[in-house]
Amino acid sequence: MIFLKTEDEIELLRQSNLLVGKTLAEVAKLVKPGVTTRELDKVAEEFIRDHGATPTFKGFPNQYGEPFPASLCTSVNDQVVHGIPNDIVLKDGDIVSVDCGTYMNGFCGDSAYTFCVGEVDEEVRNLLKVTKEALYIGIQNAVQGKRIGDIGYAIQQYCESHSYGVVREFVGHGIGKEMHEDPQVPNYGKRGYGPLMKRGLCIAIEPMITLGDRQVIMERDGWTVRTRDRKCAAHFEHTVAVGAGEADILSSFKFIEEVLGDKAI
């Protein structure tokens, strides 16, 4: 069932999502060669709890195994999504996609950003650039009167025009009092198909795009998803409220990009 949000509920969602953006900015301060993703996770969890919220990912149930053990998903290089923070040291030239969720005042926040670690190859940087651009192209279609398929179609066409793979197995989603609500929001699709979008619908749009083939596999931990061909993948995500004229972006990359400066994608 799809739940449309009131203006007051959207403002509560905005608060949770802005906290996600600020948390990712704290992560951005630390991303460099020599740091571990477990260190990033520790800082993020402390920051979230210090601001009166809880990390929604920690303890999240899993039909394939154990609940998620951390506050961030940290997916490095060929890992697409749901990477578990660990003690492996990030190296110069790596990329790390950081997905973060918060729960505050009864509503969820969800956003993701892919960071460069030191100096990254131009080919990989371009993947990140196109994936981020695709996110905003998708958001342009999150308006009243359009359909969910219009979002996926726009993202798919843009990314495939650059010869990138568009992951099918994992998609965006509705969001509100629960992190995952209806409808699903694929990054592929047909124009004019899918649920009709109405004002007050809140969704997380999150392109997951690969440098090579779109095929993915799940690691034995039951969480980490990586590309089958071991080529890099990028992931950017915003939570938005569908509007009459344009979408209202509830999360923010502003805080991240203030930290990164001219190194931002």
mmCIF file of N, CA and C in Angstrom, residues 65-190:
data_model
loop_
_atom_site.group_PDB
_atom_site.id
_atom_site.type_symbol
_atom_site.label_atom_id
_atom_site.label_comp_id
_atom_site.label_asym_id
_atom_site.label_seq_id
_atom_site.Cartn_x
_atom_site.Cartn_y
_atom_site.Cartn_z
ATOM 1 N N GLY A 65 20.134 -14.352 5.961
ATOM 2 C CA GLY A 65 21.066 -14.654 7.046
ATOM 3 C C GLY A 65 20.913 -13.707 8.218
ATOM 4 N N GLU A 66 22.048 -13.296 8.773
ATOM 5 C CA GLU A 66 22.066 -12.473 9.985
ATOM 6 C C GLU A 66 21.621 -11.036 9.704
ATOM 7 N N PRO A 67 21.060 -10.362 10.716
ATOM 8 C CA PRO A 67 20.725 -8.945 10.561
ATOM 9 C C PRO A 67 21.962 -8.115 10.231
ATOM 10 N N PHE A 68 21.740 -6.952 9.627
ATOM 11 C CA PHE A 68 22.872 -6.116 9.247
ATOM 12 C C PHE A 68 23.590 -5.630 10.508
ATOM 13 N N PRO A 69 24.926 -5.740 10.554
ATOM 14 C CA PRO A 69 25.642 -5.501 11.807
ATOM 15 C C PRO A 69 26.142 -4.078 12.023
ATOM 16 N N ALA A 70 25.881 -3.162 11.093
ATOM 17 C CA ALA A 70 26.514 -1.843 11.171
ATOM 18 C C ALA A 70 25.505 -0.735 10.889
ATOM 19 N N SER A 71 25.980 0.502 11.033
ATOM 20 C CA SER A 71 25.131 1.673 10.805
ATOM 21 C C SER A 71 25.219 2.203 9.388
ATOM 22 N N LEU A 72 26.311 1.909 8.702
ATOM 23 C CA LEU A 72 26.502 2.300 7.310
ATOM 24 C C LEU A 72 26.631 1.059 6.439
ATOM 25 N N CYS A 73 26.214 1.190 5.184
ATOM 26 C CA CYS A 73 26.633 0.243 4.152
ATOM 27 C C CYS A 73 27.816 0.891 3.433
ATOM 28 N N THR A 74 28.935 0.203 3.402
ATOM 29 C CA THR A 74 30.154 0.737 2.763
ATOM 30 C C THR A 74 30.596 -0.239 1.686
ATOM 31 N N SER A 75 30.389 0.137 0.440
ATOM 32 C CA SER A 75 30.630 -0.759 -0.694
ATOM 33 C C SER A 75 31.819 -0.247 -1.492
ATOM 34 N N VAL A 76 32.883 -1.034 -1.527
ATOM 35 C CA VAL A 76 34.165 -0.591 -2.085
ATOM 36 C C VAL A 76 34.381 -1.175 -3.480
ATOM 37 N N ASN A 77 34.712 -0.315 -4.422
ATOM 38 C CA ASN A 77 35.096 -0.687 -5.787
ATOM 39 C C ASN A 77 34.023 -1.497 -6.509
ATOM 40 N N ASP A 78 34.187 -2.831 -6.600
ATOM 41 C CA ASP A 78 33.228 -3.649 -7.346
ATOM 42 C C ASP A 78 32.006 -4.026 -6.521
ATOM 43 N N GLN A 79 31.972 -3.622 -5.251
ATOM 44 C CA GLN A 79 30.786 -3.856 -4.438
ATOM 45 C C GLN A 79 29.733 -2.805 -4.799
ATOM 46 N N VAL A 80 28.534 -3.273 -5.074
ATOM 47 C CA VAL A 80 27.471 -2.379 -5.542
ATOM 48 C C VAL A 80 26.723 -1.759 -4.374
ATOM 49 N N VAL A 81 26.217 -2.594 -3.490
ATOM 50 C CA VAL A 81 25.448 -2.137 -2.334
ATOM 51 C C VAL A 81 25.628 -3.096 -1.167
ATOM 52 N N HIS A 82 25.274 -2.612 0.021
ATOM 53 C CA HIS A 82 25.147 -3.422 1.246
ATOM 54 C C HIS A 82 26.463 -4.000 1.752
ATOM 55 N N GLY A 83 27.582 -3.360 1.385
ATOM 56 C CA GLY A 83 28.870 -3.784 1.923
ATOM 57 C C GLY A 83 28.936 -3.562 3.423
ATOM 58 N N ILE A 84 29.495 -4.530 4.131
ATOM 59 C CA ILE A 84 29.597 -4.465 5.586
ATOM 60 C C ILE A 84 30.924 -3.801 5.984
ATOM 61 N N PRO A 85 30.896 -2.768 6.809
ATOM 62 C CA PRO A 85 32.148 -2.149 7.265
ATOM 63 C C PRO A 85 33.079 -3.171 7.905
ATOM 64 N N ASN A 86 34.391 -3.014 7.619
ATOM 65 C CA ASN A 86 35.372 -3.978 8.123
ATOM 66 C C ASN A 86 36.710 -3.281 8.351
ATOM 67 N N ASP A 87 37.737 -4.079 8.596
ATOM 68 C CA ASP A 87 39.054 -3.535 8.926
ATOM 69 C C ASP A 87 40.012 -3.490 7.742
ATOM 70 N N ILE A 88 39.514 -3.722 6.550
ATOM 71 C CA ILE A 88 40.361 -3.598 5.356
ATOM 72 C C ILE A 88 40.622 -2.114 5.093
ATOM 73 N N VAL A 89 41.880 -1.776 4.876
ATOM 74 C CA VAL A 89 42.275 -0.376 4.713
ATOM 75 C C VAL A 89 41.962 0.106 3.298
ATOM 76 N N LEU A 90 41.343 1.270 3.190
ATOM 77 C CA LEU A 90 41.110 1.872 1.881
ATOM 78 C C LEU A 90 42.430 2.334 1.287
ATOM 79 N N LYS A 91 42.545 2.163 -0.050
ATOM 80 C CA LYS A 91 43.784 2.501 -0.751
ATOM 81 C C LYS A 91 43.552 3.649 -1.725
ATOM 82 N N ASP A 92 44.651 4.314 -2.057
ATOM 83 C CA ASP A 92 44.595 5.356 -3.077
ATOM 84 C C ASP A 92 44.050 4.759 -4.372
ATOM 85 N N GLY A 93 43.053 5.430 -4.956
ATOM 86 C CA GLY A 93 42.448 4.942 -6.187
ATOM 87 C C GLY A 93 41.167 4.159 -5.990
ATOM 88 N N ASP A 94 40.842 3.804 -4.738
ATOM 89 C CA ASP A 94 39.578 3.122 -4.454
ATOM 90 C C ASP A 94 38.417 4.106 -4.574
ATOM 91 N N ILE A 95 37.217 3.539 -4.696
ATOM 92 C CA ILE A 95 35.999 4.303 -4.459
ATOM 93 C C ILE A 95 35.197 3.565 -3.387
ATOM 94 N N VAL A 96 34.393 4.312 -2.636
ATOM 95 C CA VAL A 96 33.558 3.685 -1.606
ATOM 96 C C VAL A 96 32.184 4.354 -1.616
ATOM 97 N N SER A 97 31.164 3.545 -1.863
ATOM 98 C CA SER A 97 29.791 4.025 -1.810
ATOM 99 C C SER A 97 29.287 3.879 -0.381
ATOM 100 N N VAL A 98 28.837 4.980 0.201
ATOM 101 C CA VAL A 98 28.387 4.983 1.587
ATOM 102 C C VAL A 98 26.894 5.289 1.614
ATOM 103 N N ASP A 99 26.120 4.321 2.085
ATOM 104 C CA ASP A 99 24.673 4.445 2.203
ATOM 105 C C ASP A 99 24.349 4.575 3.688
ATOM 106 N N CYS A 100 23.513 5.548 4.030
ATOM 107 C CA CYS A 100 23.231 5.842 5.436
ATOM 108 C C CYS A 100 21.734 6.027 5.642
ATOM 109 N N GLY A 101 21.227 5.518 6.764
ATOM 110 C CA GLY A 101 19.825 5.701 7.104
ATOM 111 C C GLY A 101 19.674 6.122 8.552
ATOM 112 N N THR A 102 18.701 6.986 8.815
ATOM 113 C CA THR A 102 18.417 7.433 10.178
ATOM 114 C C THR A 102 16.926 7.302 10.465
ATOM 115 N N TYR A 103 16.606 7.220 11.752
ATOM 116 C CA TYR A 103 15.215 7.235 12.202
ATOM 117 C C TYR A 103 15.098 8.259 13.311
ATOM 118 N N MET A 104 14.241 9.254 13.090
ATOM 119 C CA MET A 104 14.113 10.349 14.046
ATOM 120 C C MET A 104 12.705 10.915 13.967
ATOM 121 N N ASN A 105 12.106 11.196 15.112
ATOM 122 C CA ASN A 105 10.769 11.784 15.150
ATOM 123 C C ASN A 105 9.738 10.950 14.391
ATOM 124 N N GLY A 106 9.967 9.633 14.361
ATOM 125 C CA GLY A 106 8.989 8.743 13.744
ATOM 126 C C GLY A 106 9.129 8.551 12.252
ATOM 127 N N PHE A 107 10.177 9.150 11.637
ATOM 128 C CA PHE A 107 10.334 9.042 10.188
ATOM 129 C C PHE A 107 11.790 8.740 9.816
ATOM 130 N N CYS A 108 11.943 8.159 8.640
ATOM 131 C CA CYS A 108 13.252 7.664 8.189
ATOM 132 C C CYS A 108 13.921 8.618 7.211
ATOM 133 N N GLY A 109 15.248 8.595 7.235
ATOM 134 C CA GLY A 109 16.052 9.271 6.232
ATOM 135 C C GLY A 109 16.925 8.256 5.527
ATOM 136 N N ASP A 110 17.232 8.492 4.246
ATOM 137 C CA ASP A 110 18.015 7.532 3.470
ATOM 138 C C ASP A 110 18.688 8.261 2.317
ATOM 139 N N SER A 111 20.009 8.151 2.236
ATOM 140 C CA SER A 111 20.758 8.788 1.160
ATOM 141 C C SER A 111 22.101 8.089 1.014
ATOM 142 N N ALA A 112 22.686 8.186 -0.177
ATOM 143 C CA ALA A 112 23.980 7.540 -0.439
ATOM 144 C C ALA A 112 24.830 8.416 -1.341
ATOM 145 N N TYR A 113 26.154 8.276 -1.169
ATOM 146 C CA TYR A 113 27.117 9.045 -1.952
ATOM 147 C C TYR A 113 28.345 8.180 -2.188
ATOM 148 N N THR A 114 28.894 8.228 -3.383
ATOM 149 C CA THR A 114 30.109 7.472 -3.685
ATOM 150 C C THR A 114 31.313 8.403 -3.647
ATOM 151 N N PHE A 115 32.265 8.065 -2.791
ATOM 152 C CA PHE A 115 33.448 8.893 -2.559
ATOM 153 C C PHE A 115 34.667 8.330 -3.288
ATOM 154 N N CYS A 116 35.525 9.237 -3.725
ATOM 155 C CA CYS A 116 36.843 8.855 -4.247
ATOM 156 C C CYS A 116 37.837 8.821 -3.081
ATOM 157 N N VAL A 117 38.701 7.837 -3.103
ATOM 158 C CA VAL A 117 39.755 7.707 -2.093
ATOM 159 C C VAL A 117 41.064 8.101 -2.761
ATOM 160 N N GLY A 118 41.555 9.286 -2.455
ATOM 161 C CA GLY A 118 42.771 9.757 -3.097
ATOM 162 C C GLY A 118 42.529 10.042 -4.576
ATOM 163 N N GLU A 119 43.492 9.687 -5.396
ATOM 164 C CA GLU A 119 43.423 9.944 -6.836
ATOM 165 C C GLU A 119 42.812 8.735 -7.542
ATOM 166 N N VAL A 120 41.694 8.941 -8.206
ATOM 167 C CA VAL A 120 40.945 7.862 -8.850
ATOM 168 C C VAL A 120 41.048 8.004 -10.368
ATOM 169 N N ASP A 121 41.152 6.877 -11.071
ATOM 170 C CA ASP A 121 41.252 6.878 -12.533
ATOM 171 C C ASP A 121 40.102 7.665 -13.154
ATOM 172 N N GLU A 122 40.393 8.347 -14.233
ATOM 173 C CA GLU A 122 39.384 9.159 -14.905
ATOM 174 C C GLU A 122 38.192 8.323 -15.360
ATOM 175 N N GLU A 123 38.439 7.099 -15.803
ATOM 176 C CA GLU A 123 37.351 6.231 -16.235
ATOM 177 C C GLU A 123 36.352 5.985 -15.110
ATOM 178 N N VAL A 124 36.874 5.775 -13.920
ATOM 179 C CA VAL A 124 36.005 5.511 -12.771
ATOM 180 C C VAL A 124 35.332 6.801 -12.304
ATOM 181 N N ARG A 125 36.052 7.893 -12.294
ATOM 182 C CA ARG A 125 35.454 9.177 -11.923
ATOM 183 C C ARG A 125 34.285 9.521 -12.833
ATOM 184 N N ASN A 126 34.410 9.185 -14.115
ATOM 185 C CA ASN A 126 33.330 9.467 -15.051
ATOM 186 C C ASN A 126 32.101 8.629 -14.742
ATOM 187 N N LEU A 127 32.326 7.379 -14.306
ATOM 188 C CA LEU A 127 31.206 6.536 -13.871
ATOM 189 C C LEU A 127 30.462 7.220 -12.733
ATOM 190 N N LEU A 128 31.185 7.741 -11.762
ATOM 191 C CA LEU A 128 30.561 8.425 -10.629
ATOM 192 C C LEU A 128 29.804 9.663 -11.099
ATOM 193 N N LYS A 129 30.420 10.414 -11.987
ATOM 194 C CA LYS A 129 29.793 11.638 -12.488
ATOM 195 C C LYS A 129 28.471 11.327 -13.193
ATOM 196 N N VAL A 130 28.476 10.334 -14.057
ATOM 197 C CA VAL A 130 27.270 9.992 -14.814
ATOM 198 C C VAL A 130 26.189 9.431 -13.887
ATOM 199 N N THR A 131 26.588 8.627 -12.908
ATOM 200 C CA THR A 131 25.613 8.066 -11.971
ATOM 201 C C THR A 131 24.935 9.171 -11.167
ATOM 202 N N LYS A 132 25.722 10.139 -10.723
ATOM 203 C CA LYS A 132 25.152 11.263 -9.975
ATOM 204 C C LYS A 132 24.228 12.097 -10.870
ATOM 205 N N GLU A 133 24.647 12.327 -12.095
ATOM 206 C CA GLU A 133 23.791 13.062 -13.036
ATOM 207 C C GLU A 133 22.493 12.303 -13.289
ATOM 208 N N ALA A 134 22.591 10.975 -13.386
ATOM 209 C CA ALA A 134 21.402 10.157 -13.621
ATOM 210 C C ALA A 134 20.414 10.273 -12.467
ATOM 211 N N LEU A 135 20.928 10.390 -11.246
ATOM 212 C CA LEU A 135 20.051 10.572 -10.092
ATOM 213 C C LEU A 135 19.185 11.812 -10.281
ATOM 214 N N TYR A 136 19.790 12.919 -10.673
ATOM 215 C CA TYR A 136 19.029 14.159 -10.823
ATOM 216 C C TYR A 136 18.102 14.119 -12.036
ATOM 217 N N ILE A 137 18.491 13.376 -13.059
ATOM 218 C CA ILE A 137 17.601 13.181 -14.208
ATOM 219 C C ILE A 137 16.375 12.390 -13.782
ATOM 220 N N GLY A 138 16.583 11.383 -12.937
ATOM 221 C CA GLY A 138 15.458 10.640 -12.402
ATOM 222 C C GLY A 138 14.555 11.524 -11.564
ATOM 223 N N ILE A 139 15.170 12.367 -10.724
ATOM 224 C CA ILE A 139 14.396 13.251 -9.844
ATOM 225 C C ILE A 139 13.530 14.220 -10.656
ATOM 226 N N GLN A 140 14.018 14.651 -11.796
ATOM 227 C CA GLN A 140 13.233 15.554 -12.643
ATOM 228 C C GLN A 140 11.906 14.937 -13.067
ATOM 229 N N ASN A 141 11.833 13.616 -13.042
ATOM 230 C CA ASN A 141 10.615 12.910 -13.452
ATOM 231 C C ASN A 141 9.722 12.529 -12.278
ATOM 232 N N ALA A 142 10.118 12.885 -11.056
ATOM 233 C CA ALA A 142 9.331 12.552 -9.861
ATOM 234 C C ALA A 142 8.316 13.650 -9.596
ATOM 235 N N VAL A 143 7.354 13.776 -10.496
ATOM 236 C CA VAL A 143 6.353 14.835 -10.400
ATOM 237 C C VAL A 143 4.954 14.252 -10.536
ATOM 238 N N GLN A 144 4.015 14.961 -9.963
ATOM 239 C CA GLN A 144 2.619 14.531 -9.987
ATOM 240 C C GLN A 144 2.142 14.340 -11.422
ATOM 241 N N GLY A 145 1.468 13.216 -11.669
ATOM 242 C CA GLY A 145 0.929 12.935 -12.994
ATOM 243 C C GLY A 145 1.801 12.020 -13.825
ATOM 244 N N LYS A 146 3.076 11.903 -13.483
ATOM 245 C CA LYS A 146 3.937 10.942 -14.163
ATOM 246 C C LYS A 146 3.853 9.604 -13.445
ATOM 247 N N ARG A 147 4.511 8.602 -14.028
ATOM 248 C CA ARG A 147 4.500 7.266 -13.450
ATOM 249 C C ARG A 147 5.906 6.842 -13.048
ATOM 250 N N ILE A 148 5.955 5.878 -12.136
ATOM 251 C CA ILE A 148 7.253 5.399 -11.635
ATOM 252 C C ILE A 148 8.155 4.968 -12.776
ATOM 253 N N GLY A 149 7.591 4.366 -13.797
ATOM 254 C CA GLY A 149 8.399 3.932 -14.939
ATOM 255 C C GLY A 149 9.117 5.063 -15.642
ATOM 256 N N ASP A 150 8.584 6.288 -15.541
ATOM 257 C CA ASP A 150 9.246 7.439 -16.166
ATOM 258 C C ASP A 150 10.590 7.729 -15.504
ATOM 259 N N ILE A 151 10.668 7.499 -14.189
ATOM 260 C CA ILE A 151 11.931 7.702 -13.477
ATOM 261 C C ILE A 151 12.967 6.683 -13.959
ATOM 262 N N GLY A 152 12.586 5.404 -13.930
ATOM 263 C CA GLY A 152 13.513 4.360 -14.342
ATOM 264 C C GLY A 152 13.938 4.489 -15.788
ATOM 265 N N TYR A 153 13.000 4.845 -16.647
ATOM 266 C CA TYR A 153 13.312 5.009 -18.065
ATOM 267 C C TYR A 153 14.375 6.083 -18.262
ATOM 268 N N ALA A 154 14.197 7.213 -17.589
ATOM 269 C CA ALA A 154 15.137 8.326 -17.750
ATOM 270 C C ALA A 154 16.533 7.944 -17.271
ATOM 271 N N ILE A 155 16.607 7.276 -16.113
ATOM 272 C CA ILE A 155 17.908 6.849 -15.577
ATOM 273 C C ILE A 155 18.557 5.836 -16.498
ATOM 274 N N GLN A 156 17.792 4.840 -16.918
ATOM 275 C CA GLN A 156 18.328 3.783 -17.775
ATOM 276 C C GLN A 156 18.851 4.345 -19.095
ATOM 277 N N GLN A 157 18.062 5.188 -19.731
ATOM 278 C CA GLN A 157 18.480 5.726 -21.026
ATOM 279 C C GLN A 157 19.766 6.528 -20.903
ATOM 280 N N TYR A 158 19.870 7.323 -19.855
ATOM 281 C CA TYR A 158 21.057 8.157 -19.705
ATOM 282 C C TYR A 158 22.301 7.311 -19.448
ATOM 283 N N CYS A 159 22.190 6.345 -18.550
ATOM 284 C CA CYS A 159 23.364 5.533 -18.192
ATOM 285 C C CYS A 159 23.768 4.592 -19.330
ATOM 286 N N GLU A 160 22.797 4.001 -19.979
ATOM 287 C CA GLU A 160 23.124 3.090 -21.086
ATOM 288 C C GLU A 160 23.666 3.854 -22.290
ATOM 289 N N SER A 161 23.331 5.130 -22.421
ATOM 290 C CA SER A 161 23.914 5.938 -23.503
ATOM 291 C C SER A 161 25.408 6.141 -23.293
ATOM 292 N N HIS A 162 25.875 5.929 -22.051
ATOM 293 C CA HIS A 162 27.301 5.991 -21.732
ATOM 294 C C HIS A 162 27.921 4.592 -21.645
ATOM 295 N N SER A 163 27.149 3.593 -22.067
ATOM 296 C CA SER A 163 27.602 2.186 -22.110
ATOM 297 C C SER A 163 27.826 1.593 -20.718
ATOM 298 N N TYR A 164 27.099 2.093 -19.722
ATOM 299 C CA TYR A 164 27.181 1.546 -18.375
ATOM 300 C C TYR A 164 26.048 0.550 -18.139
ATOM 301 N N GLY A 165 26.244 -0.315 -17.141
ATOM 302 C CA GLY A 165 25.229 -1.284 -16.775
ATOM 303 C C GLY A 165 24.304 -0.735 -15.705
ATOM 304 N N VAL A 166 23.030 -1.051 -15.810
ATOM 305 C CA VAL A 166 22.028 -0.611 -14.841
ATOM 306 C C VAL A 166 21.547 -1.842 -14.058
ATOM 307 N N VAL A 167 21.854 -1.876 -12.790
ATOM 308 C CA VAL A 167 21.511 -3.035 -11.955
ATOM 309 C C VAL A 167 19.998 -3.178 -11.858
ATOM 310 N N ARG A 168 19.520 -4.411 -12.022
ATOM 311 C CA ARG A 168 18.076 -4.686 -11.988
ATOM 312 C C ARG A 168 17.612 -5.240 -10.638
ATOM 313 N N GLU A 169 18.481 -5.954 -9.954
ATOM 314 C CA GLU A 169 18.068 -6.727 -8.773
ATOM 315 C C GLU A 169 17.781 -5.874 -7.543
ATOM 316 N N PHE A 170 18.292 -4.658 -7.517
ATOM 317 C CA PHE A 170 18.108 -3.775 -6.365
ATOM 318 C C PHE A 170 17.597 -2.429 -6.864
ATOM 319 N N VAL A 171 16.629 -1.865 -6.145
ATOM 320 C CA VAL A 171 15.896 -0.707 -6.647
ATOM 321 C C VAL A 171 15.662 0.301 -5.525
ATOM 322 N N GLY A 172 15.186 1.470 -5.901
ATOM 323 C CA GLY A 172 14.734 2.443 -4.925
ATOM 324 C C GLY A 172 13.385 2.043 -4.355
ATOM 325 N N HIS A 173 12.806 2.921 -3.527
ATOM 326 C CA HIS A 173 11.645 2.495 -2.744
ATOM 327 C C HIS A 173 10.918 3.690 -2.145
ATOM 328 N N GLY A 174 9.668 3.442 -1.775
ATOM 329 C CA GLY A 174 8.968 4.416 -0.959
ATOM 330 C C GLY A 174 9.596 4.503 0.411
ATOM 331 N N ILE A 175 9.357 5.615 1.093
ATOM 332 C CA ILE A 175 9.957 5.813 2.414
ATOM 333 C C ILE A 175 9.038 6.691 3.252
ATOM 334 N N GLY A 176 9.038 6.449 4.562
ATOM 335 C CA GLY A 176 8.212 7.235 5.471
ATOM 336 C C GLY A 176 8.471 6.808 6.892
ATOM 337 N N LYS A 177 7.452 6.273 7.545
ATOM 338 C CA LYS A 177 7.634 5.736 8.890
ATOM 339 C C LYS A 177 8.456 4.460 8.852
ATOM 340 N N GLU A 178 8.437 3.778 7.714
ATOM 341 C CA GLU A 178 9.289 2.616 7.467
ATOM 342 C C GLU A 178 10.323 2.984 6.414
ATOM 343 N N MET A 179 11.501 2.346 6.514
ATOM 344 C CA MET A 179 12.544 2.657 5.541
ATOM 345 C C MET A 179 12.161 2.192 4.147
ATOM 346 N N HIS A 180 11.533 1.035 4.058
ATOM 347 C CA HIS A 180 11.123 0.500 2.763
ATOM 348 C C HIS A 180 9.607 0.421 2.704
ATOM 349 N N GLU A 181 9.009 1.268 1.916
ATOM 350 C CA GLU A 181 7.575 1.264 1.693
ATOM 351 C C GLU A 181 7.307 1.101 0.203
ATOM 352 N N ASP A 182 6.054 0.858 -0.141
ATOM 353 C CA ASP A 182 5.670 0.877 -1.555
ATOM 354 C C ASP A 182 5.665 2.325 -2.043
ATOM 355 N N PRO A 183 5.947 2.519 -3.344
ATOM 356 C CA PRO A 183 6.231 1.516 -4.373
ATOM 357 C C PRO A 183 7.724 1.277 -4.527
ATOM 358 N N GLN A 184 8.080 0.189 -5.195
ATOM 359 C CA GLN A 184 9.461 0.030 -5.633
ATOM 360 C C GLN A 184 9.747 1.039 -6.743
ATOM 361 N N VAL A 185 11.014 1.503 -6.800
ATOM 362 C CA VAL A 185 11.402 2.523 -7.784
ATOM 363 C C VAL A 185 12.627 2.022 -8.552
ATOM 364 N N PRO A 186 12.417 1.228 -9.602
ATOM 365 C CA PRO A 186 13.554 0.694 -10.369
ATOM 366 C C PRO A 186 14.321 1.793 -11.101
ATOM 367 N N ASN A 187 15.553 1.484 -11.433
ATOM 368 C CA ASN A 187 16.395 2.389 -12.221
ATOM 369 C C ASN A 187 16.347 2.043 -13.702
ATOM 370 N N TYR A 188 15.334 1.324 -14.096
ATOM 371 C CA TYR A 188 15.084 0.944 -15.480
ATOM 372 C C TYR A 188 13.571 0.891 -15.646
ATOM 373 N N GLY A 189 13.098 0.884 -16.872
ATOM 374 C CA GLY A 189 11.653 0.780 -17.034
ATOM 375 C C GLY A 189 11.168 1.380 -18.333
ATOM 376 N N LYS A 190 9.833 1.437 -18.435
ATOM 377 C CA LYS A 190 9.174 1.965 -19.621
ATOM 378 C C LYS A 190 8.455 3.266 -19.275
#
